[in-house]
Backbone as XML, in Angstrom:
<?xml version="1.0"?>
<chain id="A" units="angstrom">
  <residue number="1" name="GLN">
    <atom name="N" x="66.961" y="120.598" z="54.787"/>
    <atom name="CA" x="67.587" y="120.723" z="56.096"/>
    <atom name="C" x="69.092" y="120.545" z="55.943"/>
  </residue>
  <residue number="2" name="ALA">
    <atom name="N" x="69.857" y="121.361" z="56.655"/>
    <atom name="CA" x="71.304" y="121.267" z="56.579"/>
    <atom name="C" x="71.765" y="119.946" z="57.187"/>
  </residue>
  <residue number="3" name="GLN">
    <atom name="N" x="72.773" y="119.342" z="56.571"/>
    <atom name="CA" x="73.346" y="118.105" z="57.077"/>
    <atom name="C" x="74.670" y="118.396" z="57.759"/>
  </residue>
  <residue number="4" name="LEU">
    <atom name="N" x="74.940" y="117.654" z="58.829"/>
    <atom name="CA" x="76.192" y="117.816" z="59.556"/>
    <atom name="C" x="77.061" y="116.592" z="59.342"/>
  </residue>
  <residue number="5" name="THR">
    <atom name="N" x="78.333" y="116.819" z="59.132"/>
    <atom name="CA" x="79.274" y="115.725" z="58.931"/>
    <atom name="C" x="80.471" y="115.911" z="59.850"/>
  </residue>
  <residue number="6" name="GLU">
    <atom name="N" x="80.729" y="114.881" z="60.672"/>
    <atom name="CA" x="81.866" y="114.931" z="61.582"/>
    <atom name="C" x="83.071" y="114.237" z="60.959"/>
  </residue>
  <residue number="7" name="SER">
    <atom name="N" x="84.236" y="114.624" z="61.422"/>
    <atom name="CA" x="85.474" y="113.949" z="61.019"/>
    <atom name="C" x="86.495" y="114.142" z="62.127"/>
  </residue>
  <residue number="8" name="GLY">
    <atom name="N" x="87.543" y="113.321" z="62.092"/>
    <atom name="CA" x="88.636" y="113.496" z="63.037"/>
    <atom name="C" x="88.736" y="112.461" z="64.137"/>
  </residue>
  <residue number="9" name="GLY">
    <atom name="N" x="87.798" y="111.540" z="64.183"/>
    <atom name="CA" x="87.881" y="110.506" z="65.202"/>
    <atom name="C" x="89.000" y="109.516" z="64.909"/>
  </residue>
  <residue number="10" name="GLY">
    <atom name="N" x="89.240" y="108.626" z="65.872"/>
    <atom name="CA" x="90.267" y="107.625" z="65.650"/>
    <atom name="C" x="90.643" y="106.903" z="66.920"/>
  </residue>
  <residue number="11" name="LEU">
    <atom name="N" x="91.704" y="106.121" z="66.833"/>
    <atom name="CA" x="92.235" y="105.361" z="67.965"/>
    <atom name="C" x="93.492" y="106.054" z="68.465"/>
  </residue>
  <residue number="12" name="VAL">
    <atom name="N" x="93.494" y="106.413" z="69.743"/>
    <atom name="CA" x="94.648" y="107.085" z="70.340"/>
    <atom name="C" x="94.957" y="106.450" z="71.678"/>
  </residue>
  <residue number="13" name="GLN">
    <atom name="N" x="96.123" y="106.807" z="72.212"/>
    <atom name="CA" x="96.529" y="106.309" z="73.518"/>
    <atom name="C" x="96.156" y="107.318" z="74.603"/>
  </residue>
  <residue number="14" name="PRO">
    <atom name="N" x="96.032" y="106.887" z="75.844"/>
    <atom name="CA" x="95.764" y="107.830" z="76.938"/>
    <atom name="C" x="96.793" y="108.957" z="76.968"/>
  </residue>
  <residue number="15" name="GLY">
    <atom name="N" x="96.294" y="110.184" z="77.145"/>
    <atom name="CA" x="97.158" y="111.351" z="77.154"/>
    <atom name="C" x="97.285" y="112.041" z="75.811"/>
  </residue>
  <residue number="16" name="ASP">
    <atom name="N" x="96.849" y="111.368" z="74.750"/>
    <atom name="CA" x="96.913" y="111.955" z="73.409"/>
    <atom name="C" x="95.800" y="112.974" z="73.182"/>
  </residue>
  <residue number="17" name="SER">
    <atom name="N" x="95.871" y="113.631" z="72.035"/>
    <atom name="CA" x="94.877" y="114.640" z="71.653"/>
    <atom name="C" x="94.236" y="114.278" z="70.321"/>
  </residue>
  <residue number="18" name="LEU">
    <atom name="N" x="93.023" y="114.754" z="70.136"/>
    <atom name="CA" x="92.316" y="114.654" z="68.867"/>
    <atom name="C" x="91.533" y="115.936" z="68.655"/>
  </residue>
  <residue number="19" name="ARG">
    <atom name="N" x="91.320" y="116.277" z="67.396"/>
    <atom name="CA" x="90.485" y="117.430" z="67.076"/>
    <atom name="C" x="89.382" y="116.968" z="66.141"/>
  </residue>
  <residue number="20" name="LEU">
    <atom name="N" x="88.147" y="117.084" z="66.623"/>
    <atom name="CA" x="86.993" y="116.726" z="65.813"/>
    <atom name="C" x="86.501" y="117.958" z="65.056"/>
  </residue>
  <residue number="21" name="SER">
    <atom name="N" x="86.037" y="117.720" z="63.851"/>
    <atom name="CA" x="85.482" y="118.796" z="63.033"/>
    <atom name="C" x="84.054" y="118.461" z="62.645"/>
  </residue>
  <residue number="22" name="CYS">
    <atom name="N" x="83.252" y="119.489" z="62.477"/>
    <atom name="CA" x="81.864" y="119.323" z="62.055"/>
    <atom name="C" x="81.547" y="120.386" z="61.022"/>
  </residue>
  <residue number="23" name="ALA">
    <atom name="N" x="81.091" y="119.954" z="59.871"/>
    <atom name="CA" x="80.765" y="120.891" z="58.807"/>
    <atom name="C" x="79.325" y="120.698" z="58.357"/>
  </residue>
  <residue number="24" name="ALA">
    <atom name="N" x="78.644" y="121.805" z="58.107"/>
    <atom name="CA" x="77.271" y="121.766" z="57.617"/>
    <atom name="C" x="77.254" y="121.863" z="56.098"/>
  </residue>
  <residue number="25" name="SER">
    <atom name="N" x="76.344" y="121.135" z="55.477"/>
    <atom name="CA" x="76.203" y="121.195" z="54.031"/>
    <atom name="C" x="74.726" y="121.090" z="53.671"/>
  </residue>
  <residue number="26" name="GLY">
    <atom name="N" x="74.425" y="121.368" z="52.426"/>
    <atom name="CA" x="73.041" y="121.300" z="51.992"/>
    <atom name="C" x="72.381" y="122.654" z="52.115"/>
  </residue>
  <residue number="27" name="ARG">
    <atom name="N" x="71.159" y="122.647" z="52.563"/>
    <atom name="CA" x="70.386" y="123.876" z="52.668"/>
    <atom name="C" x="71.077" y="124.883" z="53.590"/>
  </residue>
  <residue number="28" name="SER">
    <atom name="N" x="71.212" y="126.103" z="53.132"/>
    <atom name="CA" x="71.867" y="127.138" z="53.909"/>
    <atom name="C" x="71.018" y="127.511" z="55.118"/>
  </residue>
  <residue number="29" name="VAL">
    <atom name="N" x="71.630" y="127.547" z="56.256"/>
    <atom name="CA" x="70.924" y="127.881" z="57.483"/>
    <atom name="C" x="71.905" y="128.472" z="58.466"/>
  </residue>
  <residue number="30" name="SER">
    <atom name="N" x="71.408" y="129.367" z="59.287"/>
    <atom name="CA" x="72.226" y="129.932" z="60.344"/>
    <atom name="C" x="71.869" y="129.249" z="61.651"/>
  </residue>
  <residue number="31" name="PHE">
    <atom name="N" x="72.847" y="128.672" z="62.281"/>
    <atom name="CA" x="72.597" y="127.979" z="63.528"/>
    <atom name="C" x="72.627" y="128.944" z="64.708"/>
  </residue>
  <residue number="32" name="TYR">
    <atom name="N" x="71.775" y="128.673" z="65.653"/>
    <atom name="CA" x="71.754" y="129.429" z="66.905"/>
    <atom name="C" x="72.863" y="128.927" z="67.830"/>
  </residue>
  <residue number="33" name="ALA">
    <atom name="N" x="73.067" y="127.632" z="67.845"/>
    <atom name="CA" x="74.087" y="127.023" z="68.705"/>
    <atom name="C" x="74.544" y="125.709" z="68.094"/>
  </residue>
  <residue number="34" name="MET">
    <atom name="N" x="75.739" y="125.291" z="68.452"/>
    <atom name="CA" x="76.241" y="123.977" z="68.062"/>
    <atom name="C" x="76.825" y="123.294" z="69.279"/>
  </residue>
  <residue number="35" name="GLY">
    <atom name="N" x="76.854" y="121.975" z="69.215"/>
    <atom name="CA" x="77.360" y="121.236" z="70.346"/>
    <atom name="C" x="77.898" y="119.879" z="69.945"/>
  </residue>
  <residue number="36" name="TRP">
    <atom name="N" x="78.532" y="119.236" z="70.900"/>
    <atom name="CA" x="79.066" y="117.890" z="70.718"/>
    <atom name="C" x="78.493" y="116.984" z="71.803"/>
  </residue>
  <residue number="37" name="PHE">
    <atom name="N" x="77.939" y="115.872" z="71.383"/>
    <atom name="CA" x="77.445" y="114.840" z="72.274"/>
    <atom name="C" x="78.334" y="113.613" z="72.112"/>
  </residue>
  <residue number="38" name="ARG">
    <atom name="N" x="78.228" y="112.704" z="73.074"/>
    <atom name="CA" x="78.908" y="111.416" z="72.922"/>
    <atom name="C" x="78.043" y="110.317" z="73.546"/>
  </residue>
  <residue number="39" name="GLN">
    <atom name="N" x="78.235" y="109.116" z="73.019"/>
    <atom name="CA" x="77.520" y="107.966" z="73.556"/>
    <atom name="C" x="78.456" y="106.774" z="73.598"/>
  </residue>
  <residue number="40" name="ALA">
    <atom name="N" x="78.683" y="106.281" z="74.800"/>
    <atom name="CA" x="79.509" y="105.095" z="74.992"/>
    <atom name="C" x="78.607" y="103.865" z="75.004"/>
  </residue>
  <residue number="41" name="PRO">
    <atom name="N" x="79.140" y="102.695" z="74.706"/>
    <atom name="CA" x="78.331" y="101.476" z="74.690"/>
    <atom name="C" x="77.606" y="101.265" z="76.011"/>
  </residue>
  <residue number="42" name="GLY">
    <atom name="N" x="76.301" y="101.049" z="75.935"/>
    <atom name="CA" x="75.514" y="100.781" z="77.128"/>
    <atom name="C" x="75.182" y="101.996" z="77.966"/>
  </residue>
  <residue number="43" name="LYS">
    <atom name="N" x="75.540" y="103.180" z="77.479"/>
    <atom name="CA" x="75.279" y="104.405" z="78.236"/>
    <atom name="C" x="74.408" y="105.356" z="77.431"/>
  </residue>
  <residue number="44" name="ASP">
    <atom name="N" x="73.805" y="106.299" z="78.144"/>
    <atom name="CA" x="72.986" y="107.309" z="77.475"/>
    <atom name="C" x="73.874" y="108.322" z="76.761"/>
  </residue>
  <residue number="45" name="ARG">
    <atom name="N" x="73.290" y="108.944" z="75.751"/>
    <atom name="CA" x="74.000" y="110.023" z="75.073"/>
    <atom name="C" x="74.105" y="111.206" z="76.024"/>
  </residue>
  <residue number="46" name="GLU">
    <atom name="N" x="75.272" y="111.850" z="76.068"/>
    <atom name="CA" x="75.463" y="112.995" z="76.953"/>
    <atom name="C" x="76.072" y="114.171" z="76.191"/>
  </residue>
  <residue number="47" name="LEU">
    <atom name="N" x="75.694" y="115.364" z="76.648"/>
    <atom name="CA" x="76.200" y="116.583" z="76.041"/>
    <atom name="C" x="77.583" y="116.874" z="76.598"/>
  </residue>
  <residue number="48" name="VAL">
    <atom name="N" x="78.555" y="116.936" z="75.728"/>
    <atom name="CA" x="79.938" y="117.146" z="76.137"/>
    <atom name="C" x="80.284" y="118.629" z="76.161"/>
  </residue>
  <residue number="49" name="ALA">
    <atom name="N" x="79.892" y="119.352" z="75.134"/>
    <atom name="CA" x="80.225" y="120.766" z="75.034"/>
    <atom name="C" x="79.248" y="121.444" z="74.100"/>
  </residue>
  <residue number="50" name="SER">
    <atom name="N" x="78.945" y="122.711" z="74.395"/>
    <atom name="CA" x="78.048" y="123.462" z="73.519"/>
    <atom name="C" x="78.402" y="124.936" z="73.584"/>
  </residue>
  <residue number="51" name="MET">
    <atom name="N" x="77.976" y="125.648" z="72.544"/>
    <atom name="CA" x="78.247" y="127.070" z="72.491"/>
    <atom name="C" x="77.177" y="127.755" z="71.650"/>
  </residue>
  <residue number="52" name="ILE">
    <atom name="N" x="76.707" y="128.916" z="72.128"/>
    <atom name="CA" x="75.797" y="129.743" z="71.346"/>
    <atom name="C" x="76.637" y="130.556" z="70.381"/>
  </residue>
  <residue number="53" name="TRP">
    <atom name="N" x="76.304" y="130.512" z="69.102"/>
    <atom name="CA" x="77.142" y="131.125" z="68.099"/>
    <atom name="C" x="77.116" y="132.659" z="68.127"/>
  </residue>
  <residue number="54" name="GLY">
    <atom name="N" x="76.150" y="133.223" z="68.734"/>
    <atom name="CA" x="76.075" y="134.673" z="68.798"/>
    <atom name="C" x="76.939" y="135.287" z="69.879"/>
  </residue>
  <residue number="55" name="GLY">
    <atom name="N" x="77.932" y="134.587" z="70.355"/>
    <atom name="CA" x="78.839" y="135.155" z="71.337"/>
    <atom name="C" x="78.630" y="134.637" z="72.742"/>
  </residue>
  <residue number="56" name="GLY">
    <atom name="N" x="77.872" y="133.581" z="72.904"/>
    <atom name="CA" x="77.672" y="133.026" z="74.228"/>
    <atom name="C" x="78.882" y="132.258" z="74.728"/>
  </residue>
  <residue number="57" name="THR">
    <atom name="N" x="78.884" y="132.001" z="76.006"/>
    <atom name="CA" x="79.980" y="131.240" z="76.573"/>
    <atom name="C" x="79.792" y="129.759" z="76.283"/>
  </residue>
  <residue number="58" name="ALA">
    <atom name="N" x="80.884" y="129.024" z="76.365"/>
    <atom name="CA" x="80.823" y="127.590" z="76.148"/>
    <atom name="C" x="80.464" y="126.882" z="77.449"/>
  </residue>
  <residue number="59" name="ASN">
    <atom name="N" x="79.791" y="125.769" z="77.321"/>
    <atom name="CA" x="79.441" y="124.936" z="78.467"/>
    <atom name="C" x="80.023" y="123.544" z="78.255"/>
  </residue>
  <residue number="60" name="TYR">
    <atom name="N" x="80.513" y="122.955" z="79.341"/>
    <atom name="CA" x="81.174" y="121.660" z="79.240"/>
    <atom name="C" x="80.671" y="120.688" z="80.297"/>
  </residue>
  <residue number="61" name="LEU">
    <atom name="N" x="80.704" y="119.421" z="79.941"/>
    <atom name="CA" x="80.483" y="118.351" z="80.905"/>
    <atom name="C" x="81.611" y="118.434" z="81.941"/>
  </residue>
  <residue number="62" name="ASP">
    <atom name="N" x="81.277" y="118.250" z="83.208"/>
    <atom name="CA" x="82.294" y="118.411" z="84.254"/>
    <atom name="C" x="83.537" y="117.560" z="84.001"/>
  </residue>
  <residue number="63" name="SER">
    <atom name="N" x="83.347" y="116.358" z="83.519"/>
    <atom name="CA" x="84.480" y="115.438" z="83.367"/>
    <atom name="C" x="85.442" y="115.834" z="82.255"/>
  </residue>
  <residue number="64" name="VAL">
    <atom name="N" x="85.052" y="116.785" z="81.397"/>
    <atom name="CA" x="85.951" y="117.199" z="80.313"/>
    <atom name="C" x="86.459" y="118.623" z="80.470"/>
  </residue>
  <residue number="65" name="LYS">
    <atom name="N" x="86.002" y="119.316" z="81.507"/>
    <atom name="CA" x="86.446" y="120.695" z="81.717"/>
    <atom name="C" x="87.969" y="120.750" z="81.880"/>
  </residue>
  <residue number="66" name="GLY">
    <atom name="N" x="88.583" y="121.698" z="81.186"/>
    <atom name="CA" x="90.026" y="121.835" z="81.243"/>
    <atom name="C" x="90.758" y="120.964" z="80.247"/>
  </residue>
  <residue number="67" name="ARG">
    <atom name="N" x="90.040" y="120.026" z="79.615"/>
    <atom name="CA" x="90.670" y="119.141" z="78.632"/>
    <atom name="C" x="90.099" y="119.327" z="77.226"/>
  </residue>
  <residue number="68" name="PHE">
    <atom name="N" x="88.813" y="119.657" z="77.133"/>
    <atom name="CA" x="88.146" y="119.813" z="75.844"/>
    <atom name="C" x="87.841" y="121.286" z="75.605"/>
  </residue>
  <residue number="69" name="ASN">
    <atom name="N" x="87.847" y="121.673" z="74.340"/>
    <atom name="CA" x="87.516" y="123.046" z="73.975"/>
    <atom name="C" x="86.698" y="123.056" z="72.694"/>
  </residue>
  <residue number="70" name="ILE">
    <atom name="N" x="85.526" y="123.704" z="72.747"/>
    <atom name="CA" x="84.679" y="123.832" z="71.562"/>
    <atom name="C" x="84.937" y="125.185" z="70.936"/>
  </residue>
  <residue number="71" name="SER">
    <atom name="N" x="84.984" y="125.221" z="69.614"/>
    <atom name="CA" x="85.193" y="126.485" z="68.925"/>
    <atom name="C" x="84.427" y="126.491" z="67.611"/>
  </residue>
  <residue number="72" name="ARG">
    <atom name="N" x="84.268" y="127.703" z="67.085"/>
    <atom name="CA" x="83.538" y="127.880" z="65.837"/>
    <atom name="C" x="84.532" y="128.164" z="64.722"/>
  </residue>
  <residue number="73" name="GLY">
    <atom name="N" x="84.276" y="127.579" z="63.571"/>
    <atom name="CA" x="85.120" y="127.851" z="62.435"/>
    <atom name="C" x="84.804" y="129.181" z="61.782"/>
  </residue>
  <residue number="74" name="LYS">
    <atom name="N" x="85.744" y="129.707" z="61.015"/>
    <atom name="CA" x="85.538" y="130.976" z="60.332"/>
    <atom name="C" x="84.550" y="130.834" z="59.182"/>
  </residue>
  <residue number="75" name="ALA">
    <atom name="N" x="84.441" y="129.627" z="58.647"/>
    <atom name="CA" x="83.595" y="129.387" z="57.484"/>
    <atom name="C" x="82.160" y="129.098" z="57.882"/>
  </residue>
  <residue number="76" name="GLY">
    <atom name="N" x="81.567" y="129.955" z="58.695"/>
    <atom name="CA" x="80.147" y="129.837" z="59.014"/>
    <atom name="C" x="79.816" y="128.692" z="59.924"/>
  </residue>
  <residue number="77" name="ASN">
    <atom name="N" x="78.933" y="127.804" z="59.458"/>
    <atom name="CA" x="78.420" y="126.763" z="60.330"/>
    <atom name="C" x="79.360" y="125.571" z="60.426"/>
  </residue>
  <residue number="78" name="THR">
    <atom name="N" x="80.505" y="125.806" z="61.031"/>
    <atom name="CA" x="81.440" y="124.732" z="61.314"/>
    <atom name="C" x="81.807" y="124.785" z="62.786"/>
  </residue>
  <residue number="79" name="ALA">
    <atom name="N" x="82.125" y="123.634" z="63.336"/>
    <atom name="CA" x="82.481" y="123.563" z="64.747"/>
    <atom name="C" x="83.620" y="122.588" z="64.926"/>
  </residue>
  <residue number="80" name="PHE">
    <atom name="N" x="84.388" y="122.833" z="65.982"/>
    <atom name="CA" x="85.506" y="121.970" z="66.295"/>
    <atom name="C" x="85.443" y="121.576" z="67.763"/>
  </residue>
  <residue number="81" name="LEU">
    <atom name="N" x="85.987" y="120.430" z="68.072"/>
    <atom name="CA" x="86.136" y="120.016" z="69.455"/>
    <atom name="C" x="87.581" y="119.552" z="69.627"/>
  </residue>
  <residue number="82" name="GLN">
    <atom name="N" x="88.372" y="120.367" z="70.305"/>
    <atom name="CA" x="89.737" y="119.996" z="70.613"/>
    <atom name="C" x="89.725" y="119.188" z="71.897"/>
  </residue>
  <residue number="83" name="MET">
    <atom name="N" x="90.258" y="117.984" z="71.840"/>
    <atom name="CA" x="90.246" y="117.091" z="72.999"/>
    <atom name="C" x="91.679" y="116.757" z="73.371"/>
  </residue>
  <residue number="84" name="ASP">
    <atom name="N" x="92.081" y="117.187" z="74.543"/>
    <atom name="CA" x="93.444" y="116.939" z="75.027"/>
    <atom name="C" x="93.428" y="115.987" z="76.206"/>
  </residue>
  <residue number="85" name="ASN">
    <atom name="N" x="94.565" y="115.382" z="76.468"/>
    <atom name="CA" x="94.695" y="114.459" z="77.592"/>
    <atom name="C" x="93.544" y="113.451" z="77.620"/>
  </residue>
  <residue number="86" name="LEU">
    <atom name="N" x="93.319" y="112.823" z="76.496"/>
    <atom name="CA" x="92.225" y="111.858" z="76.396"/>
    <atom name="C" x="92.446" y="110.664" z="77.308"/>
  </residue>
  <residue number="87" name="GLN">
    <atom name="N" x="91.362" y="110.172" z="77.858"/>
    <atom name="CA" x="91.387" y="109.040" z="78.786"/>
    <atom name="C" x="90.474" y="107.930" z="78.263"/>
  </residue>
  <residue number="88" name="PRO">
    <atom name="N" x="90.681" y="106.701" z="78.721"/>
    <atom name="CA" x="89.830" y="105.600" z="78.245"/>
    <atom name="C" x="88.337" y="105.861" z="78.421"/>
  </residue>
  <residue number="89" name="GLU">
    <atom name="N" x="87.969" y="106.586" z="79.460"/>
    <atom name="CA" x="86.547" y="106.869" z="79.691"/>
    <atom name="C" x="85.974" y="107.854" z="78.684"/>
  </residue>
  <residue number="90" name="ASP">
    <atom name="N" x="86.822" y="108.440" z="77.860"/>
    <atom name="CA" x="86.335" y="109.318" z="76.791"/>
    <atom name="C" x="85.944" y="108.520" z="75.545"/>
  </residue>
  <residue number="91" name="THR">
    <atom name="N" x="86.188" y="107.237" z="75.557"/>
    <atom name="CA" x="85.842" y="106.395" z="74.412"/>
    <atom name="C" x="84.337" y="106.409" z="74.175"/>
  </residue>
  <residue number="92" name="ALA">
    <atom name="N" x="83.949" y="106.764" z="72.967"/>
    <atom name="CA" x="82.530" y="106.869" z="72.625"/>
    <atom name="C" x="82.391" y="107.244" z="71.155"/>
  </residue>
  <residue number="93" name="VAL">
    <atom name="N" x="81.167" y="107.199" z="70.679"/>
    <atom name="CA" x="80.853" y="107.812" z="69.393"/>
    <atom name="C" x="80.480" y="109.263" z="69.679"/>
  </residue>
  <residue number="94" name="TYR">
    <atom name="N" x="81.133" y="110.178" z="68.992"/>
    <atom name="CA" x="80.904" y="111.601" z="69.180"/>
    <atom name="C" x="80.038" y="112.140" z="68.048"/>
  </residue>
  <residue number="95" name="TYR">
    <atom name="N" x="79.005" y="112.888" z="68.433"/>
    <atom name="CA" x="78.057" y="113.438" z="67.483"/>
    <atom name="C" x="78.066" y="114.963" z="67.534"/>
  </residue>
  <residue number="96" name="CYS">
    <atom name="N" x="78.037" y="115.562" z="66.385"/>
    <atom name="CA" x="77.854" y="116.996" z="66.259"/>
    <atom name="C" x="76.353" y="117.280" z="66.160"/>
  </residue>
  <residue number="97" name="ALA">
    <atom name="N" x="75.907" y="118.351" z="66.800"/>
    <atom name="CA" x="74.498" y="118.716" z="66.748"/>
    <atom name="C" x="74.361" y="120.231" z="66.675"/>
  </residue>
  <residue number="98" name="ALA">
    <atom name="N" x="73.221" y="120.679" z="66.199"/>
    <atom name="CA" x="72.987" y="122.116" z="66.060"/>
    <atom name="C" x="71.541" y="122.469" z="66.363"/>
  </residue>
  <residue number="99" name="LYS">
    <atom name="N" x="71.370" y="123.700" z="66.820"/>
    <atom name="CA" x="70.028" y="124.258" z="67.034"/>
    <atom name="C" x="69.862" y="125.430" z="66.073"/>
  </residue>
  <residue number="100" name="THR">
    <atom name="N" x="68.680" y="125.548" z="65.514"/>
    <atom name="CA" x="68.425" y="126.696" z="64.657"/>
    <atom name="C" x="67.744" y="127.829" z="65.423"/>
  </residue>
  <residue number="101" name="ILE">
    <atom name="N" x="67.129" y="127.510" z="66.554"/>
    <atom name="CA" x="66.491" y="128.525" z="67.387"/>
    <atom name="C" x="66.793" y="128.236" z="68.847"/>
  </residue>
  <residue number="102" name="LYS">
    <atom name="N" x="66.574" y="129.238" z="69.701"/>
    <atom name="CA" x="66.763" y="129.072" z="71.128"/>
    <atom name="C" x="65.743" y="128.092" z="71.662"/>
  </residue>
  <residue number="103" name="GLY">
    <atom name="N" x="66.169" y="127.196" z="72.538"/>
    <atom name="CA" x="65.265" y="126.213" z="73.099"/>
    <atom name="C" x="65.989" y="124.914" z="73.348"/>
  </residue>
  <residue number="104" name="PRO">
    <atom name="N" x="65.294" y="123.892" z="73.815"/>
    <atom name="CA" x="65.940" y="122.635" z="74.200"/>
    <atom name="C" x="66.206" y="121.670" z="73.047"/>
  </residue>
  <residue number="105" name="THR">
    <atom name="N" x="65.637" y="121.894" z="71.891"/>
    <atom name="CA" x="65.698" y="120.901" z="70.815"/>
    <atom name="C" x="66.904" y="121.092" z="69.912"/>
  </residue>
  <residue number="106" name="TRP">
    <atom name="N" x="67.679" y="120.021" z="69.794"/>
    <atom name="CA" x="68.767" y="119.981" z="68.826"/>
    <atom name="C" x="68.189" y="119.416" z="67.531"/>
  </residue>
  <residue number="107" name="SER">
    <atom name="N" x="68.104" y="120.253" z="66.517"/>
    <atom name="CA" x="67.364" y="119.900" z="65.315"/>
    <atom name="C" x="68.196" y="119.205" z="64.247"/>
  </residue>
  <residue number="108" name="ASN">
    <atom name="N" x="69.473" y="119.384" z="64.268"/>
    <atom name="CA" x="70.349" y="118.829" z="63.238"/>
    <atom name="C" x="71.426" y="117.957" z="63.905"/>
  </residue>
  <residue number="109" name="TRP">
    <atom name="N" x="71.658" y="116.800" z="63.308"/>
    <atom name="CA" x="72.611" y="115.854" z="63.882"/>
    <atom name="C" x="73.528" y="115.294" z="62.795"/>
  </residue>
  <residue number="110" name="GLY">
    <atom name="N" x="74.759" y="115.000" z="63.194"/>
    <atom name="CA" x="75.671" y="114.289" z="62.314"/>
    <atom name="C" x="75.541" y="112.793" z="62.526"/>
  </residue>
  <residue number="111" name="GLN">
    <atom name="N" x="76.298" y="112.039" z="61.760"/>
    <atom name="CA" x="76.201" y="110.586" z="61.819"/>
    <atom name="C" x="77.103" y="109.981" z="62.893"/>
  </residue>
  <residue number="112" name="GLY">
    <atom name="N" x="77.997" y="110.773" z="63.432"/>
    <atom name="CA" x="78.865" y="110.316" z="64.501"/>
    <atom name="C" x="80.243" y="109.888" z="64.021"/>
  </residue>
  <residue number="113" name="THR">
    <atom name="N" x="81.225" y="110.032" z="64.898"/>
    <atom name="CA" x="82.579" y="109.588" z="64.609"/>
    <atom name="C" x="83.134" y="108.897" z="65.852"/>
  </residue>
  <residue number="114" name="GLN">
    <atom name="N" x="83.777" y="107.767" z="65.658"/>
    <atom name="CA" x="84.256" y="106.959" z="66.781"/>
    <atom name="C" x="85.564" y="107.505" z="67.317"/>
  </residue>
  <residue number="115" name="VAL">
    <atom name="N" x="85.609" y="107.642" z="68.642"/>
    <atom name="CA" x="86.847" y="107.986" z="69.340"/>
    <atom name="C" x="87.143" y="106.853" z="70.317"/>
  </residue>
  <residue number="116" name="THR">
    <atom name="N" x="88.295" y="106.243" z="70.169"/>
    <atom name="CA" x="88.692" y="105.151" z="71.050"/>
    <atom name="C" x="90.026" y="105.497" z="71.692"/>
  </residue>
  <residue number="117" name="VAL">
    <atom name="N" x="90.046" y="105.439" z="73.024"/>
    <atom name="CA" x="91.261" y="105.738" z="73.774"/>
    <atom name="C" x="91.685" y="104.467" z="74.487"/>
  </residue>
  <residue number="118" name="SER">
    <atom name="N" x="92.811" y="103.934" z="74.073"/>
    <atom name="CA" x="93.249" y="102.653" z="74.623"/>
    <atom name="C" x="94.759" y="102.529" z="74.508"/>
  </residue>
  <residue number="119" name="SER">
    <atom name="N" x="95.351" y="101.891" z="75.513"/>
    <atom name="CA" x="96.790" y="101.640" z="75.465"/>
    <atom name="C" x="97.065" y="100.266" z="74.854"/>
  </residue>
</chain>
């Protein structure tokens, strides 16, 4: 099974930007879709952004619309999450996930990267 690895998290101030990256390694596989989830302490994991790799439109959590942008890398199964105007409520562990087929199940997950927004 392909493994996903995130990078790019860190500690930033409100209003700053971060760009998260997700790269697949291991067994070669073509993903149907990729997405970014986040989980803040004491809260459920939520889907922040997702995109179907075959040319579908991106979908975003309402609270990040206009600030976050998901994109696909040129090198196959890679994904990015550009996060602008970060706010303290964006603080969470961010996870990259992927689907290999159409449906509700995200079959591949990364280990997560911490994003902390604090003044």
